[in-house]
């Protein structure tokens, strides 16, 4: 394994297991001959990579200014209330992981979020409930 291929290897590990475990990070560091903290640093730099097991669905609410100016905080609070977890946490049934993210390119529909790969915009607390209920 070469250092220039590190990000692709990390993405592949994430795709296989849904997260990048400590053991995988150690193996990659050893294979490339770099420190564990270097691999960990790359893994934690990108919000779409995780070092923790994820729920079946990942909800990522945009925390960038255009969404915040369109009641993004109210929508984020509605997600917290409906799921009963804070950003960075996973529901006890393993159904949802809730995260904050930077702009997802849907500013014209602010406030916006991703559930897995699908974008949802023009969010309201009422729409949040419906969207979350549609994901098993
Ligand atoms: S600022 Fe929220 S989607 Fe762009």
PDB file of C-alpha atoms and ligand atoms in Angstrom:
ATOM      1  CA  UNK A   1       0.000   0.000   0.000  1.00  0.00           C
ATOM      2  CA  UNK A   2       1.304   3.458  -0.929  1.00  0.00           C
ATOM      3  CA  UNK A   3       0.726   6.665   0.973  1.00  0.00           C
ATOM      4  CA  UNK A   4      -0.863   8.411  -2.041  1.00  0.00           C
ATOM      5  CA  UNK A   5      -3.538   5.709  -2.044  1.00  0.00           C
ATOM      6  CA  UNK A   6      -4.372   6.160   1.648  1.00  0.00           C
ATOM      7  CA  UNK A   7      -7.638   8.072   1.218  1.00  0.00           C
ATOM      8  CA  UNK A   8      -8.965   5.524  -1.301  1.00  0.00           C
ATOM      9  CA  UNK A   9      -8.086   2.686   1.083  1.00  0.00           C
ATOM     10  CA  UNK A  10      -9.829   4.443   3.960  1.00  0.00           C
ATOM     11  CA  UNK A  11     -12.926   5.037   1.803  1.00  0.00           C
ATOM     12  CA  UNK A  12     -12.911   1.373   0.796  1.00  0.00           C
ATOM     13  CA  UNK A  13     -12.707   0.285   4.456  1.00  0.00           C
ATOM     14  CA  UNK A  14     -15.604   2.626   5.301  1.00  0.00           C
ATOM     15  CA  UNK A  15     -17.647   1.175   2.434  1.00  0.00           C
ATOM     16  CA  UNK A  16     -17.022  -2.415   3.581  1.00  0.00           C
ATOM     17  CA  UNK A  17     -17.792  -2.048   7.299  1.00  0.00           C
ATOM     18  CA  UNK A  18     -19.632   1.260   7.554  1.00  0.00           C
ATOM     19  CA  UNK A  19     -16.791   2.766   9.596  1.00  0.00           C
ATOM     20  CA  UNK A  20     -13.000   2.708   9.874  1.00  0.00           C
ATOM     21  CA  UNK A  21     -12.019   0.748  12.965  1.00  0.00           C
ATOM     22  CA  UNK A  22      -8.974   1.300  15.154  1.00  0.00           C
ATOM     23  CA  UNK A  23      -7.572  -2.037  13.940  1.00  0.00           C
ATOM     24  CA  UNK A  24      -7.904  -0.976  10.283  1.00  0.00           C
ATOM     25  CA  UNK A  25      -6.190   2.331  11.046  1.00  0.00           C
ATOM     26  CA  UNK A  26      -3.313   0.484  12.736  1.00  0.00           C
ATOM     27  CA  UNK A  27      -2.992  -1.966   9.822  1.00  0.00           C
ATOM     28  CA  UNK A  28      -2.904   0.848   7.263  1.00  0.00           C
ATOM     29  CA  UNK A  29      -0.308   2.792   9.231  1.00  0.00           C
ATOM     30  CA  UNK A  30       1.893  -0.310   9.434  1.00  0.00           C
ATOM     31  CA  UNK A  31       1.440  -1.186   5.742  1.00  0.00           C
ATOM     32  CA  UNK A  32       2.414   2.312   4.596  1.00  0.00           C
ATOM     33  CA  UNK A  33       5.051   2.950   7.259  1.00  0.00           C
ATOM     34  CA  UNK A  34       3.431   6.082   8.704  1.00  0.00           C
ATOM     35  CA  UNK A  35       2.123   6.877  12.165  1.00  0.00           C
ATOM     36  CA  UNK A  36      -1.297   5.811  13.399  1.00  0.00           C
ATOM     37  CA  UNK A  37      -2.083   9.463  14.089  1.00  0.00           C
ATOM     38  CA  UNK A  38      -1.446  10.311  10.407  1.00  0.00           C
ATOM     39  CA  UNK A  39      -4.034   7.742   9.285  1.00  0.00           C
ATOM     40  CA  UNK A  40      -6.406   8.799  12.054  1.00  0.00           C
ATOM     41  CA  UNK A  41      -5.985  12.436  11.028  1.00  0.00           C
ATOM     42  CA  UNK A  42      -6.974  11.722   7.422  1.00  0.00           C
ATOM     43  CA  UNK A  43      -9.914   9.592   8.562  1.00  0.00           C
ATOM     44  CA  UNK A  44     -11.310  12.202  10.921  1.00  0.00           C
ATOM     45  CA  UNK A  45     -10.722  15.142   8.533  1.00  0.00           C
ATOM     46  CA  UNK A  46     -13.575  14.127   6.249  1.00  0.00           C
ATOM     47  CA  UNK A  47     -17.076  14.311   7.717  1.00  0.00           C
ATOM     48  CA  UNK A  48     -18.234  11.413   5.544  1.00  0.00           C
ATOM     49  CA  UNK A  49     -15.743   9.043   7.158  1.00  0.00           C
ATOM     50  CA  UNK A  50     -16.249   7.672  10.638  1.00  0.00           C
ATOM     51  CA  UNK A  51     -14.159   5.851  13.217  1.00  0.00           C
ATOM     52  CA  UNK A  52     -17.302   4.691  15.042  1.00  0.00           C
ATOM     53  CA  UNK A  53     -19.984   2.185  13.970  1.00  0.00           C
ATOM     54  CA  UNK A  54     -22.850   3.954  12.217  1.00  0.00           C
ATOM     55  CA  UNK A  55     -26.606   3.432  12.296  1.00  0.00           C
ATOM     56  CA  UNK A  56     -28.430   1.932   9.301  1.00  0.00           C
ATOM     57  CA  UNK A  57     -29.152   5.492   8.179  1.00  0.00           C
ATOM     58  CA  UNK A  58     -27.016   8.570   8.629  1.00  0.00           C
ATOM     59  CA  UNK A  59     -28.772  11.921   8.977  1.00  0.00           C
ATOM     60  CA  UNK A  60     -26.503  14.877   8.215  1.00  0.00           C
ATOM     61  CA  UNK A  61     -27.999  18.298   8.824  1.00  0.00           C
ATOM     62  CA  UNK A  62     -26.228  21.250   7.234  1.00  0.00           C
ATOM     63  CA  UNK A  63     -24.673  23.597   9.793  1.00  0.00           C
ATOM     64  CA  UNK A  64     -23.448  26.234   7.317  1.00  0.00           C
ATOM     65  CA  UNK A  65     -24.651  29.833   7.506  1.00  0.00           C
ATOM     66  CA  UNK A  66     -27.248  29.883   4.683  1.00  0.00           C
ATOM     67  CA  UNK A  67     -29.071  26.941   6.291  1.00  0.00           C
ATOM     68  CA  UNK A  68     -28.740  28.392   9.791  1.00  0.00           C
ATOM     69  CA  UNK A  69     -30.315  31.638   8.557  1.00  0.00           C
ATOM     70  CA  UNK A  70     -33.340  29.642   7.334  1.00  0.00           C
ATOM     71  CA  UNK A  71     -34.203  28.082  10.715  1.00  0.00           C
ATOM     72  CA  UNK A  72     -31.551  25.390  10.475  1.00  0.00           C
ATOM     73  CA  UNK A  73     -31.157  25.323  14.257  1.00  0.00           C
ATOM     74  CA  UNK A  74     -34.884  24.740  14.735  1.00  0.00           C
ATOM     75  CA  UNK A  75     -34.775  21.850  12.294  1.00  0.00           C
ATOM     76  CA  UNK A  76     -31.660  20.430  13.950  1.00  0.00           C
ATOM     77  CA  UNK A  77     -33.416  20.621  17.333  1.00  0.00           C
ATOM     78  CA  UNK A  78     -36.405  18.769  15.828  1.00  0.00           C
ATOM     79  CA  UNK A  79     -34.104  15.957  14.669  1.00  0.00           C
ATOM     80  CA  UNK A  80     -32.532  15.747  18.134  1.00  0.00           C
ATOM     81  CA  UNK A  81     -35.972  15.589  19.719  1.00  0.00           C
ATOM     82  CA  UNK A  82     -37.400  13.027  17.278  1.00  0.00           C
ATOM     83  CA  UNK A  83     -34.376  10.745  17.454  1.00  0.00           C
ATOM     84  CA  UNK A  84     -33.601  11.374  21.125  1.00  0.00           C
ATOM     85  CA  UNK A  85     -29.890  11.801  20.404  1.00  0.00           C
ATOM     86  CA  UNK A  86     -27.402  14.621  19.951  1.00  0.00           C
ATOM     87  CA  UNK A  87     -25.123  15.167  16.951  1.00  0.00           C
ATOM     88  CA  UNK A  88     -22.406  12.518  16.857  1.00  0.00           C
ATOM     89  CA  UNK A  89     -24.635   9.869  18.447  1.00  0.00           C
ATOM     90  CA  UNK A  90     -26.447   6.764  17.195  1.00  0.00           C
ATOM     91  CA  UNK A  91     -29.889   5.668  18.347  1.00  0.00           C
ATOM     92  CA  UNK A  92     -29.888   2.669  20.702  1.00  0.00           C
ATOM     93  CA  UNK A  93     -31.750   0.584  18.101  1.00  0.00           C
ATOM     94  CA  UNK A  94     -28.979   1.258  15.564  1.00  0.00           C
ATOM     95  CA  UNK A  95     -31.421   2.840  13.129  1.00  0.00           C
ATOM     96  CA  UNK A  96     -29.991   6.372  12.858  1.00  0.00           C
ATOM     97  CA  UNK A  97     -26.714   8.187  13.320  1.00  0.00           C
ATOM     98  CA  UNK A  98     -27.086  11.954  13.563  1.00  0.00           C
ATOM     99  CA  UNK A  99     -24.300  14.263  12.377  1.00  0.00           C
ATOM    100  CA  UNK A 100     -23.712  17.873  11.469  1.00  0.00           C
ATOM    101  CA  UNK A 101     -22.090  18.678   8.138  1.00  0.00           C
ATOM    102  CA  UNK A 102     -20.878  21.644   6.155  1.00  0.00           C
ATOM    103  CA  UNK A 103     -22.752  22.795   3.041  1.00  0.00           C
ATOM    104  CA  UNK A 104     -24.101  19.933   0.952  1.00  0.00           C
ATOM    105  CA  UNK A 105     -24.764  22.096  -2.111  1.00  0.00           C
ATOM    106  CA  UNK A 106     -28.486  22.515  -1.559  1.00  0.00           C
ATOM    107  CA  UNK A 107     -28.414  26.114  -0.296  1.00  0.00           C
ATOM    108  CA  UNK A 108     -31.295  27.059  -2.618  1.00  0.00           C
ATOM    109  CA  UNK A 109     -33.432  24.647  -0.553  1.00  0.00           C
ATOM    110  CA  UNK A 110     -32.144  25.737   2.874  1.00  0.00           C
ATOM    111  CA  UNK A 111     -32.387  24.358   5.444  1.00  0.00           C
ATOM    112  CA  UNK A 112     -31.234  21.067   3.993  1.00  0.00           C
ATOM    113  CA  UNK A 113     -29.974  17.673   5.120  1.00  0.00           C
ATOM    114  CA  UNK A 114     -28.830  14.336   3.786  1.00  0.00           C
ATOM    115  CA  UNK A 115     -30.280  11.014   4.825  1.00  0.00           C
ATOM    116  CA  UNK A 116     -27.705   8.575   3.507  1.00  0.00           C
ATOM    117  CA  UNK A 117     -27.193   9.827  -0.086  1.00  0.00           C
ATOM    118  CA  UNK A 118     -30.564  11.586  -0.531  1.00  0.00           C
ATOM    119  CA  UNK A 119     -30.902  15.362  -0.154  1.00  0.00           C
ATOM    120  CA  UNK A 120     -33.948  16.813   1.601  1.00  0.00           C
ATOM    121  CA  UNK A 121     -34.531  20.562   1.492  1.00  0.00           C
ATOM    122  CA  UNK A 122     -36.996  23.232   2.615  1.00  0.00           C
ATOM    123  CA  UNK A 123     -37.094  21.405   5.923  1.00  0.00           C
ATOM    124  CA  UNK A 124     -39.498  22.095   8.750  1.00  0.00           C
ATOM    125  CA  UNK A 125     -39.904  20.230  12.041  1.00  0.00           C
ATOM    126  CA  UNK A 126     -43.084  18.645  10.604  1.00  0.00           C
ATOM    127  CA  UNK A 127     -41.272  17.419   7.471  1.00  0.00           C
ATOM    128  CA  UNK A 128     -38.450  16.016   9.630  1.00  0.00           C
ATOM    129  CA  UNK A 129     -40.872  13.698  11.380  1.00  0.00           C
ATOM    130  CA  UNK A 130     -42.275  12.401   8.066  1.00  0.00           C
ATOM    131  CA  UNK A 131     -38.844  11.939   6.496  1.00  0.00           C
ATOM    132  CA  UNK A 132     -37.442  10.063   9.487  1.00  0.00           C
ATOM    133  CA  UNK A 133     -40.496   7.808   9.672  1.00  0.00           C
ATOM    134  CA  UNK A 134     -39.982   6.821   6.022  1.00  0.00           C
ATOM    135  CA  UNK A 135     -36.613   5.208   6.856  1.00  0.00           C
ATOM    136  CA  UNK A 136     -36.807   1.744   8.480  1.00  0.00           C
TER     137      UNK A 136
HETATM  138  S1  LIG B   1     -25.514  26.062   3.332  1.00  0.00           S
HETATM  139 FE1  LIG B   1     -26.774  24.379   3.770  1.00  0.00          FE
HETATM  140  S2  LIG B   1     -26.839  23.304   1.923  1.00  0.00           S
HETATM  141 FE2  LIG B   1     -25.509  24.947   1.508  1.00  0.00          FE
END
